[in-house]
Amino acid sequence: MEKAKTRTKPFGMADRIGYMFGDFGNDFTFILSSMFLMKFYTDVMGISSGLVGLMMMIARIVDAFTDVAMGQICDRSKRTAKGKFTPWIRRVCGPVALASFLMYAVWFKDMSMGFKIFWMFFTYLLWGSICYTGINIPYGSMASAITEDPKERASLSTFRTIGATLASTVIGVVLPLVVYYTDAAGNIVFSGNRMCIAALCCSIGAIICYMICYHLTTERVKIETKTEKFSFGELVKTMLGNRALIGIVAAALLLLLAQLTLGGMGNYIYPNYFGNAGALSMATMLQSVVTLLLSTVIVKVSTKIGKKELATAGAAIGAIALFVAYFLHTKNVWVFVGLYLVSSIGIAFFNLLCWAMITDVIDDAEVRCGNRSDGTIYAVYSFARKLGQAASSGLIGGLLSLVGYSAATAFDPAVTTGIYNITCLVPAVGFVLLALVLQFLYPLDKKTVENNVSILKEKRG
């Protein structure tokens, strides 16, 4: 008698919620680092911001190797009862949470400067280039193994962005109220001890989120294990010949340059140009609301229109809103916030769909070449996003220097005008270039994606 086949539960809300919690766990450590690590090392540990920035750039160089290496490890992993990628979530969630906590070792603040610099480099590389890479690459890759249906993949991408948005809202709203206090002189001071406790809480929260992701998601698509010998030259050749991968990488770089420049300049345009720092918190909160509202309709709309088509339209909307803000040159902070929220539609469209677009790229590579390299392709995309994050930090600093910004000139009319122009024009140009890349370089329109899915369904029986 034939053995009864084990029935896999159908794709459903448990997968969406589980995948959402995966990115919630990621951002418990990633957003914490993005928002507070430099502040911790400059204000508590006494290390210069230039050295902290240099460390972050060096880490991106290291990531070029560790991201691709982890992608290869994922592709060559043997499938277990839990799947090919999901087991890595349980294996690495503890190390990534511990490494994140160790970055905020306030108990070393009175050690020698040489030791503190060593500890900063050691823990940041341990967390970001090794542990975070070790969990983020398989987490991103598993989306294509959870389902092969484009609509369901779009919903996973949407829920992933919801998880990131919720984490950003929690950390961005709650932690500033915790880690700052007013001293006897009335100054707002950053507390190293409170930051350390907050980091511990975030690490615990990350582990909980990762385990929810592990238990709720199910890998249904059986992805073969790569066995051929790795060739770096062949990898580069394959990437250069993959127009879809080049297109999505270029789009991600431009989106992050626009998004992070717009976000980073918020710390200057609201307090220095508008004289209203409170509007920054309000704008951030409203942007989260816009993203969450769009997430409720994005799958249905993208299914009808296409992911590429919708993301292109979003980029055009973002560019128009910021060009209008530039030509208005308004002094009314709420007019600017309104235009900023319209521009955030362009950011939200791409962010809500980009993870599903990566699975489309992976499918397209399998259709064209016959091989599937989920981990490697996702690793290349992940590294491109990290380059965009690093480049945006340098761009903000360089442009502020260009308009003459310093502590002494922070409120000079010429400088604040320059701040306004940078905040509007640089992201606007980024959105224009993003729309052009999606329209003319990225080839996976709605028809092509649906055709690839049909070919792979037939191939897999």
CSV table of C-alpha atoms in Angstrom, one decimal:
chain,number,residue,atom,x,y,z
A,1,MET,CA,0.0,0.0,0.0
A,2,GLU,CA,1.1,3.5,-0.7
A,3,LYS,CA,1.8,5.7,2.3
A,4,ALA,CA,-0.6,8.5,2.7
A,5,LYS,CA,0.8,11.9,1.8
A,6,THR,CA,1.2,14.4,4.5
A,7,ARG,CA,-1.2,17.3,3.8
A,8,THR,CA,0.3,20.8,4.1
A,9,LYS,CA,-2.1,23.4,5.5
A,10,PRO,CA,-3.1,25.9,2.9
A,11,PHE,CA,-1.7,29.4,2.9
A,12,GLY,CA,-3.6,31.8,5.2
A,13,MET,CA,-3.6,34.5,7.8
A,14,ALA,CA,-1.2,32.6,10.1
A,15,ASP,CA,1.5,32.9,7.4
A,16,ARG,CA,0.9,36.6,7.0
A,17,ILE,CA,0.9,37.3,10.7
A,18,GLY,CA,4.0,35.1,11.2
A,19,TYR,CA,5.9,36.8,8.4
A,20,MET,CA,4.9,40.2,9.8
A,21,PHE,CA,6.4,39.3,13.1
A,22,GLY,CA,9.6,38.3,11.4
A,23,ASP,CA,10.3,41.8,10.3
A,24,PHE,CA,9.0,43.2,13.6
A,25,GLY,CA,11.8,41.1,15.2
A,26,ASN,CA,14.3,42.3,12.6
A,27,ASP,CA,13.5,46.0,13.3
A,28,PHE,CA,13.6,45.6,17.1
A,29,THR,CA,17.4,45.6,16.6
A,30,PHE,CA,17.8,47.3,13.2
A,31,ILE,CA,15.8,50.4,13.9
A,32,LEU,CA,17.2,50.6,17.4
A,33,SER,CA,20.7,50.8,15.9
A,34,SER,CA,19.7,53.2,13.1
A,35,MET,CA,18.1,55.7,15.6
A,36,PHE,CA,20.2,55.4,18.8
A,37,LEU,CA,23.6,53.7,18.3
A,38,MET,CA,25.5,56.9,17.1
A,39,LYS,CA,23.8,58.9,19.9
A,40,PHE,CA,24.9,56.3,22.5
A,41,TYR,CA,28.5,56.2,21.4
A,42,THR,CA,28.9,59.9,21.0
A,43,ASP,CA,27.1,61.1,24.1
A,44,VAL,CA,27.7,58.1,26.5
A,45,MET,CA,30.9,56.5,25.3
A,46,GLY,CA,32.6,59.7,24.1
A,47,ILE,CA,33.5,58.5,20.6
A,48,SER,CA,33.5,60.9,17.7
A,49,SER,CA,30.6,60.8,15.3
A,50,GLY,CA,33.1,60.6,12.4
A,51,LEU,CA,34.6,57.4,13.8
A,52,VAL,CA,31.1,55.9,14.3
A,53,GLY,CA,30.2,56.7,10.7
A,54,LEU,CA,33.5,55.2,9.5
A,55,MET,CA,32.6,52.0,11.3
A,56,MET,CA,29.2,51.8,9.6
A,57,MET,CA,30.8,52.2,6.2
A,58,ILE,CA,33.4,49.5,6.9
A,59,ALA,CA,30.6,47.2,8.0
A,60,ARG,CA,28.9,47.6,4.7
A,61,ILE,CA,32.1,46.5,2.9
A,62,VAL,CA,32.2,43.4,5.2
A,63,ASP,CA,28.5,42.8,4.3
A,64,ALA,CA,29.4,42.5,0.7
A,65,PHE,CA,31.0,39.2,1.6
A,66,THR,CA,28.8,37.9,4.5
A,67,ASP,CA,25.5,38.6,2.7
A,68,VAL,CA,26.5,36.6,-0.3
A,69,ALA,CA,28.1,33.9,1.8
A,70,MET,CA,24.8,33.5,3.8
A,71,GLY,CA,22.9,33.5,0.6
A,72,GLN,CA,25.0,30.5,-0.6
A,73,ILE,CA,24.6,28.8,2.8
A,74,CYS,CA,20.8,29.1,2.5
A,75,ASP,CA,20.8,27.8,-1.1
A,76,ARG,CA,22.9,24.8,-0.1
A,77,SER,CA,21.0,24.0,3.1
A,78,LYS,CA,19.1,20.7,3.1
A,79,ARG,CA,15.4,20.9,3.5
A,80,THR,CA,14.1,19.8,7.0
A,81,ALA,CA,10.6,19.0,8.2
A,82,LYS,CA,10.2,22.8,8.9
A,83,GLY,CA,11.6,23.7,5.5
A,84,LYS,CA,14.8,25.1,4.0
A,85,PHE,CA,14.9,28.7,5.4
A,86,THR,CA,12.7,28.8,8.4
A,87,PRO,CA,15.1,26.7,10.7
A,88,TRP,CA,17.6,29.6,10.5
A,89,ILE,CA,15.1,31.8,12.3
A,90,ARG,CA,15.3,29.7,15.4
A,91,ARG,CA,19.0,29.0,15.1
A,92,VAL,CA,20.1,32.7,15.0
A,93,CYS,CA,17.4,34.6,16.9
A,94,GLY,CA,19.2,34.2,20.2
A,95,PRO,CA,22.7,35.3,18.9
A,96,VAL,CA,21.3,38.4,17.0
A,97,ALA,CA,19.4,39.5,20.1
A,98,LEU,CA,22.4,39.1,22.4
A,99,ALA,CA,24.8,40.8,19.9
A,100,SER,CA,22.4,43.8,19.7
A,101,PHE,CA,22.2,44.1,23.5
A,102,LEU,CA,26.0,44.0,23.8
A,103,MET,CA,26.4,47.1,21.5
A,104,TYR,CA,24.9,49.2,24.3
A,105,ALA,CA,27.4,48.1,27.1
A,106,VAL,CA,27.1,51.1,29.3
A,107,TRP,CA,29.2,49.4,31.9
A,108,PHE,CA,32.3,50.0,29.8
A,109,LYS,CA,31.9,53.8,29.6
A,110,ASP,CA,34.8,54.4,32.0
A,111,MET,CA,37.2,52.1,30.1
A,112,SER,CA,40.1,53.3,28.0
A,113,MET,CA,39.2,54.9,24.6
A,114,GLY,CA,41.0,52.2,22.8
A,115,PHE,CA,39.0,49.5,24.4
A,116,LYS,CA,35.7,51.3,23.8
A,117,ILE,CA,36.5,51.7,20.1
A,118,PHE,CA,37.5,48.0,19.9
A,119,TRP,CA,34.2,47.0,21.6
A,120,MET,CA,32.2,49.3,19.3
A,121,PHE,CA,33.7,47.7,16.1
A,122,PHE,CA,33.6,44.2,17.5
A,123,THR,CA,29.9,44.2,18.6
A,124,TYR,CA,28.6,46.2,15.6
A,125,LEU,CA,30.3,43.8,13.1
A,126,LEU,CA,29.1,40.8,15.2
A,127,TRP,CA,25.6,42.0,15.2
A,128,GLY,CA,25.2,43.5,11.7
A,129,SER,CA,27.6,41.6,9.4
A,130,ILE,CA,27.3,38.2,11.0
A,131,CYS,CA,24.2,37.6,13.2
A,132,TYR,CA,21.7,40.0,11.5
A,133,THR,CA,22.8,38.8,8.1
A,134,GLY,CA,22.5,35.2,9.4
A,135,ILE,CA,18.8,35.7,10.2
A,136,ASN,CA,17.7,38.4,7.7
A,137,ILE,CA,18.9,36.6,4.5
A,138,PRO,CA,16.9,33.3,5.2
A,139,TYR,CA,14.0,35.4,6.5
A,140,GLY,CA,13.8,37.3,3.2
A,141,SER,CA,14.4,34.2,1.1
A,142,MET,CA,11.6,32.1,2.7
A,143,ALA,CA,8.9,34.3,1.2
A,144,SER,CA,9.3,32.4,-2.1
A,145,ALA,CA,9.1,29.1,-0.3
A,146,ILE,CA,5.9,29.9,1.6
A,147,THR,CA,3.8,30.3,-1.5
A,148,GLU,CA,4.3,30.5,-5.3
A,149,ASP,CA,1.1,32.5,-5.9
A,150,PRO,CA,1.9,36.2,-6.9
A,151,LYS,CA,-1.2,37.5,-5.0
A,152,GLU,CA,-0.2,35.7,-1.8
A,153,ARG,CA,3.4,36.8,-2.1
A,154,ALA,CA,2.2,40.4,-2.5
A,155,SER,CA,0.3,40.0,0.8
A,156,LEU,CA,3.4,38.7,2.5
A,157,SER,CA,5.3,41.7,1.3
A,158,THR,CA,2.5,43.9,2.6
A,159,PHE,CA,2.5,42.3,6.0
A,160,ARG,CA,6.3,42.5,6.2
A,161,THR,CA,6.1,46.2,5.7
A,162,ILE,CA,3.3,46.4,8.3
A,163,GLY,CA,5.7,44.7,10.8
A,164,ALA,CA,8.4,47.2,10.0
A,165,THR,CA,6.0,50.1,10.3
A,166,LEU,CA,4.8,48.9,13.7
A,167,ALA,CA,8.3,48.4,14.9
A,168,SER,CA,9.3,51.9,13.7
A,169,THR,CA,6.3,53.4,15.4
A,170,VAL,CA,6.9,51.7,18.7
A,171,ILE,CA,10.6,52.4,18.8
A,172,GLY,CA,10.3,55.9,17.4
A,173,VAL,CA,7.5,57.0,19.7
A,174,VAL,CA,8.1,55.2,22.9
A,175,LEU,CA,11.9,55.1,23.3
A,176,PRO,CA,12.6,58.8,23.1
A,177,LEU,CA,10.3,59.2,26.1
A,178,VAL,CA,12.3,56.7,28.0
A,179,VAL,CA,16.0,57.3,27.1
A,180,TYR,CA,16.0,61.1,27.6
A,181,TYR,CA,15.6,63.0,30.8
A,182,THR,CA,15.9,66.6,31.9
A,183,ASP,CA,18.9,67.4,34.2
A,184,ALA,CA,19.1,69.9,37.0
A,185,ALA,CA,20.1,72.6,34.5
A,186,GLY,CA,17.0,72.0,32.4
A,187,ASN,CA,18.9,70.3,29.5
A,188,ILE,CA,17.6,67.3,27.7
A,189,VAL,CA,20.2,64.5,28.3
A,190,PHE,CA,20.6,61.0,26.8
A,191,SER,CA,20.8,58.3,29.5
A,192,GLY,CA,23.2,55.4,28.8
A,193,ASN,CA,21.7,53.3,31.6
A,194,ARG,CA,18.2,53.7,30.3
A,195,MET,CA,19.4,53.0,26.8
A,196,CYS,CA,21.0,49.7,28.0
A,197,ILE,CA,17.7,48.6,29.7
A,198,ALA,CA,15.7,49.6,26.6
A,199,ALA,CA,18.1,47.6,24.4
A,200,LEU,CA,17.6,44.5,26.6
A,201,CYS,CA,13.8,44.9,26.3
A,202,CYS,CA,14.1,45.2,22.5
A,203,SER,CA,16.3,42.1,22.4
A,204,ILE,CA,13.8,40.1,24.4
A,205,GLY,CA,11.0,41.4,22.1
A,206,ALA,CA,13.0,40.4,19.0
A,207,ILE,CA,13.3,36.8,20.2
A,208,ILE,CA,9.6,36.6,20.9
A,209,CYS,CA,8.7,38.0,17.5
A,210,TYR,CA,11.1,35.6,15.7
A,211,MET,CA,9.7,32.6,17.5
A,212,ILE,CA,6.1,33.7,16.5
A,213,CYS,CA,7.4,33.9,12.9
A,214,TYR,CA,9.0,30.4,13.2
A,215,HIS,CA,5.9,28.7,14.5
A,216,LEU,CA,3.2,30.4,12.3
A,217,THR,CA,4.8,30.2,8.9
A,218,THR,CA,4.9,27.2,6.6
A,219,GLU,CA,7.2,26.5,3.6
A,220,ARG,CA,5.1,24.8,0.9
A,221,VAL,CA,7.3,25.2,-2.2
A,222,LYS,CA,10.0,22.5,-2.3
A,223,ILE,CA,13.2,24.4,-3.4
A,224,GLU,CA,16.1,22.2,-4.5
A,225,THR,CA,19.4,22.3,-2.7
A,226,LYS,CA,22.3,23.7,-4.8
A,227,THR,CA,25.2,21.3,-5.0
A,228,GLU,CA,27.4,22.7,-7.7
A,229,LYS,CA,30.7,24.3,-6.7
A,230,PHE,CA,30.5,28.0,-6.0
A,231,SER,CA,32.1,30.3,-8.5
A,232,PHE,CA,32.4,34.0,-7.7
A,233,GLY,CA,33.0,34.8,-11.4
A,234,GLU,CA,29.9,32.9,-12.4
A,235,LEU,CA,27.9,34.7,-9.8
A,236,VAL,CA,29.0,38.1,-11.1
A,237,LYS,CA,28.3,37.0,-14.7
A,238,THR,CA,24.9,35.8,-13.7
A,239,MET,CA,24.0,39.0,-11.9
A,240,LEU,CA,25.2,41.2,-14.8
A,241,GLY,CA,23.1,39.2,-17.2
A,242,ASN,CA,20.0,39.4,-15.0
A,243,ARG,CA,18.2,42.6,-16.1
A,244,ALA,CA,15.4,42.1,-13.5
A,245,LEU,CA,17.9,41.9,-10.7
A,246,ILE,CA,19.8,44.9,-11.9
A,247,GLY,CA,16.5,46.8,-12.2
A,248,ILE,CA,15.3,46.0,-8.7
A,249,VAL,CA,18.7,46.7,-7.2
A,250,ALA,CA,18.9,50.1,-8.9
A,251,ALA,CA,15.3,50.8,-7.8
A,252,ALA,CA,16.1,49.9,-4.2
A,253,LEU,CA,19.1,52.2,-4.1
A,254,LEU,CA,17.2,55.1,-5.5
A,255,LEU,CA,14.2,54.5,-3.2
A,256,LEU,CA,16.4,54.4,-0.1
A,257,LEU,CA,18.4,57.5,-1.1
A,258,ALA,CA,15.1,59.4,-1.5
A,259,GLN,CA,13.4,57.9,1.6
A,260,LEU,CA,16.3,58.2,4.0
A,261,THR,CA,17.4,61.7,2.8
A,262,LEU,CA,13.8,62.9,3.2
A,263,GLY,CA,13.6,61.3,6.7
A,264,GLY,CA,17.1,62.4,7.8
A,265,MET,CA,16.5,66.0,6.7
A,266,GLY,CA,13.4,66.0,9.0
A,267,ASN,CA,15.7,66.6,11.9
A,268,TYR,CA,16.8,69.9,10.3
A,269,ILE,CA,13.8,71.3,8.3
A,270,TYR,CA,11.3,71.1,11.2
A,271,PRO,CA,13.4,72.7,14.0
A,272,ASN,CA,15.6,74.9,11.9
A,273,TYR,CA,13.4,76.1,9.0
A,274,PHE,CA,9.9,75.8,10.5
A,275,GLY,CA,10.9,76.2,14.2
A,276,ASN,CA,8.6,73.4,15.1
A,277,ALA,CA,10.3,70.2,16.3
A,278,GLY,CA,7.0,68.7,17.4
A,279,ALA,CA,5.8,68.5,13.8
A,280,LEU,CA,8.5,65.9,13.1
A,281,SER,CA,6.9,63.5,15.5
A,282,MET,CA,3.5,64.2,14.1
A,283,ALA,CA,4.7,63.7,10.5
A,284,THR,CA,6.3,60.4,11.4
A,285,MET,CA,3.2,59.2,13.1
A,286,LEU,CA,1.0,60.2,10.1
A,287,GLN,CA,3.3,58.6,7.7
A,288,SER,CA,2.9,55.3,9.6
A,289,VAL,CA,-0.9,55.7,9.4
A,290,VAL,CA,-0.7,56.3,5.6
A,291,THR,CA,1.4,53.1,5.2
A,292,LEU,CA,-1.0,51.0,7.3
A,293,LEU,CA,-4.0,52.3,5.4
A,294,LEU,CA,-2.5,51.6,2.0
A,295,SER,CA,-1.6,48.1,3.2
A,296,THR,CA,-5.3,47.2,3.4
A,297,VAL,CA,-5.8,47.7,-0.4
A,298,ILE,CA,-2.3,47.2,-1.9
A,299,VAL,CA,-2.7,43.5,-2.7
A,300,LYS,CA,-6.0,43.9,-4.5
A,301,VAL,CA,-4.9,47.0,-6.4
A,302,SER,CA,-1.5,45.4,-7.4
A,303,THR,CA,-3.2,42.2,-8.5
A,304,LYS,CA,-5.3,44.3,-11.0
A,305,ILE,CA,-2.7,46.8,-12.1
A,306,GLY,CA,0.7,45.0,-11.5
A,307,LYS,CA,3.4,45.5,-8.9
A,308,LYS,CA,5.8,47.3,-11.3
A,309,GLU,CA,3.0,49.5,-12.7
A,310,LEU,CA,1.8,50.5,-9.2
A,311,ALA,CA,5.3,51.2,-7.9
A,312,THR,CA,6.1,53.4,-10.9
A,313,ALA,CA,2.9,55.4,-10.3
A,314,GLY,CA,3.8,55.8,-6.7
A,315,ALA,CA,7.3,57.2,-7.5
A,316,ALA,CA,5.7,59.7,-9.9
A,317,ILE,CA,3.2,60.8,-7.1
A,318,GLY,CA,6.2,61.3,-4.7
A,319,ALA,CA,8.1,63.4,-7.2
A,320,ILE,CA,5.2,65.6,-8.0
A,321,ALA,CA,4.4,66.3,-4.3
A,322,LEU,CA,8.0,67.3,-3.5
A,323,PHE,CA,8.4,69.5,-6.6
A,324,VAL,CA,5.2,71.3,-5.6
A,325,ALA,CA,6.6,71.8,-2.1
A,326,TYR,CA,9.8,73.2,-3.6
A,327,PHE,CA,8.1,75.7,-5.8
A,328,LEU,CA,5.6,76.8,-3.0
A,329,HIS,CA,8.5,77.3,-0.6
A,330,THR,CA,5.9,77.4,2.1
A,331,LYS,CA,6.5,78.8,5.7
A,332,ASN,CA,3.4,76.9,6.9
A,333,VAL,CA,4.6,73.7,8.5
A,334,TRP,CA,1.3,71.9,8.1
A,335,VAL,CA,1.2,72.6,4.3
A,336,PHE,CA,4.6,71.0,4.1
A,337,VAL,CA,3.5,68.0,6.3
A,338,GLY,CA,0.5,67.5,3.9
A,339,LEU,CA,2.7,67.4,0.9
A,340,TYR,CA,5.2,65.2,2.7
A,341,LEU,CA,2.4,62.7,3.4
A,342,VAL,CA,1.4,62.7,-0.3
A,343,SER,CA,5.1,62.0,-1.2
A,344,SER,CA,5.1,59.2,1.4
A,345,ILE,CA,2.5,57.4,-0.8
A,346,GLY,CA,5.4,56.9,-3.3
A,347,ILE,CA,7.5,55.4,-0.6
A,348,ALA,CA,4.7,53.2,0.7
A,349,PHE,CA,3.8,51.7,-2.7
A,350,PHE,CA,7.4,50.5,-3.3
A,351,ASN,CA,8.0,49.4,0.2
A,352,LEU,CA,4.8,47.4,0.4
A,353,LEU,CA,5.5,45.6,-2.8
A,354,CYS,CA,9.3,45.3,-3.1
A,355,TRP,CA,9.6,42.1,-1.2
A,356,ALA,CA,7.1,40.4,-3.5
A,357,MET,CA,9.0,41.9,-6.5
A,358,ILE,CA,12.1,40.1,-5.3
A,359,THR,CA,10.3,36.8,-5.5
A,360,ASP,CA,9.3,37.7,-9.0
A,361,VAL,CA,13.0,38.3,-9.8
A,362,ILE,CA,13.9,34.8,-8.3
A,363,ASP,CA,11.1,33.2,-10.4
A,364,ASP,CA,12.3,35.0,-13.6
A,365,ALA,CA,15.9,33.8,-13.1
A,366,GLU,CA,14.6,30.2,-12.7
A,367,VAL,CA,12.5,30.4,-15.9
A,368,ARG,CA,15.4,31.9,-17.9
A,369,CYS,CA,18.4,29.9,-16.5
A,370,GLY,CA,16.8,26.8,-15.1
A,371,ASN,CA,18.4,27.3,-11.6
A,372,ARG,CA,16.9,28.7,-8.5
A,373,SER,CA,19.0,30.9,-6.2
A,374,ASP,CA,16.6,32.4,-3.6
A,375,GLY,CA,19.2,33.0,-1.0
A,376,THR,CA,21.9,34.4,-3.3
A,377,ILE,CA,19.6,36.8,-5.2
A,378,TYR,CA,18.0,38.0,-1.9
A,379,ALA,CA,21.5,38.5,-0.5
A,380,VAL,CA,22.5,40.7,-3.4
A,381,TYR,CA,19.3,42.8,-3.0
A,382,SER,CA,19.9,43.0,0.8
A,383,PHE,CA,23.4,44.3,0.2
A,384,ALA,CA,22.2,46.9,-2.3
A,385,ARG,CA,19.7,48.2,0.4
A,386,LYS,CA,22.6,48.5,2.9
A,387,LEU,CA,24.6,50.5,0.3
A,388,GLY,CA,21.6,52.8,-0.1
A,389,GLN,CA,21.4,53.2,3.7
A,390,ALA,CA,25.1,54.0,4.0
A,391,ALA,CA,25.1,56.4,1.0
A,392,SER,CA,22.2,58.4,2.3
A,393,SER,CA,24.0,59.1,5.6
A,394,GLY,CA,27.0,60.5,3.6
A,395,LEU,CA,24.7,62.4,1.2
A,396,ILE,CA,23.0,64.2,4.1
A,397,GLY,CA,26.2,65.2,5.7
A,398,GLY,CA,27.8,66.4,2.4
A,399,LEU,CA,24.8,68.5,1.4
A,400,LEU,CA,24.5,70.1,4.8
A,401,SER,CA,28.1,71.1,4.6
A,402,LEU,CA,27.5,72.4,1.0
A,403,VAL,CA,24.9,74.9,2.3
A,404,GLY,CA,27.2,76.0,5.2
A,405,TYR,CA,25.3,74.3,8.0
A,406,SER,CA,27.0,74.3,11.4
A,407,ALA,CA,26.0,74.8,15.0
A,408,ALA,CA,26.8,78.5,14.6
A,409,THR,CA,24.9,79.0,11.3
A,410,ALA,CA,22.0,76.6,12.0
A,411,PHE,CA,19.3,79.4,11.9
A,412,ASP,CA,20.8,81.7,9.3
A,413,PRO,CA,18.3,82.4,6.5
A,414,ALA,CA,20.6,81.3,3.7
A,415,VAL,CA,21.3,78.0,5.5
A,416,THR,CA,17.7,77.3,6.4
A,417,THR,CA,16.7,78.0,2.8
A,418,GLY,CA,19.3,75.5,1.7
A,419,ILE,CA,17.9,73.0,4.1
A,420,TYR,CA,14.4,73.4,2.6
A,421,ASN,CA,15.7,73.1,-0.9
A,422,ILE,CA,17.7,69.9,-0.1
A,423,THR,CA,14.7,68.3,1.6
A,424,CYS,CA,12.5,68.9,-1.4
A,425,LEU,CA,14.7,68.6,-4.5
A,426,VAL,CA,17.0,65.6,-3.7
A,427,PRO,CA,14.2,63.1,-2.8
A,428,ALA,CA,12.1,64.5,-5.8
A,429,VAL,CA,15.0,63.8,-8.2
A,430,GLY,CA,15.4,60.4,-6.6
A,431,PHE,CA,11.7,59.6,-7.2
A,432,VAL,CA,12.0,60.7,-10.9
A,433,LEU,CA,14.9,58.4,-11.4
A,434,LEU,CA,13.1,55.6,-9.5
A,435,ALA,CA,10.1,55.9,-11.9
A,436,LEU,CA,12.4,55.8,-14.9
A,437,VAL,CA,14.3,52.7,-13.7
A,438,LEU,CA,11.0,50.9,-13.0
A,439,GLN,CA,9.5,51.9,-16.3
A,440,PHE,CA,12.5,51.2,-18.6
A,441,LEU,CA,15.0,49.0,-16.9
A,442,TYR,CA,13.0,46.6,-14.7
A,443,PRO,CA,11.3,44.2,-17.1
A,444,LEU,CA,8.8,42.3,-14.9
A,445,ASP,CA,5.4,43.8,-15.7
A,446,LYS,CA,2.1,42.1,-14.8
A,447,LYS,CA,1.9,40.0,-17.9
A,448,THR,CA,5.5,38.7,-17.6
A,449,VAL,CA,5.1,37.8,-13.9
A,450,GLU,CA,1.9,35.9,-14.6
A,451,ASN,CA,3.5,34.0,-17.5
A,452,ASN,CA,6.5,33.0,-15.3
A,453,VAL,CA,4.2,31.7,-12.6
A,454,SER,CA,2.3,29.6,-15.1
A,455,ILE,CA,5.6,28.1,-16.5
A,456,LEU,CA,6.9,27.2,-13.0
A,457,LYS,CA,3.6,25.7,-11.9
A,458,GLU,CA,3.7,23.4,-15.0
A,459,LYS,CA,7.4,22.6,-14.3
A,460,ARG,CA,6.6,21.5,-10.7
A,461,GLY,CA,3.5,19.6,-11.7
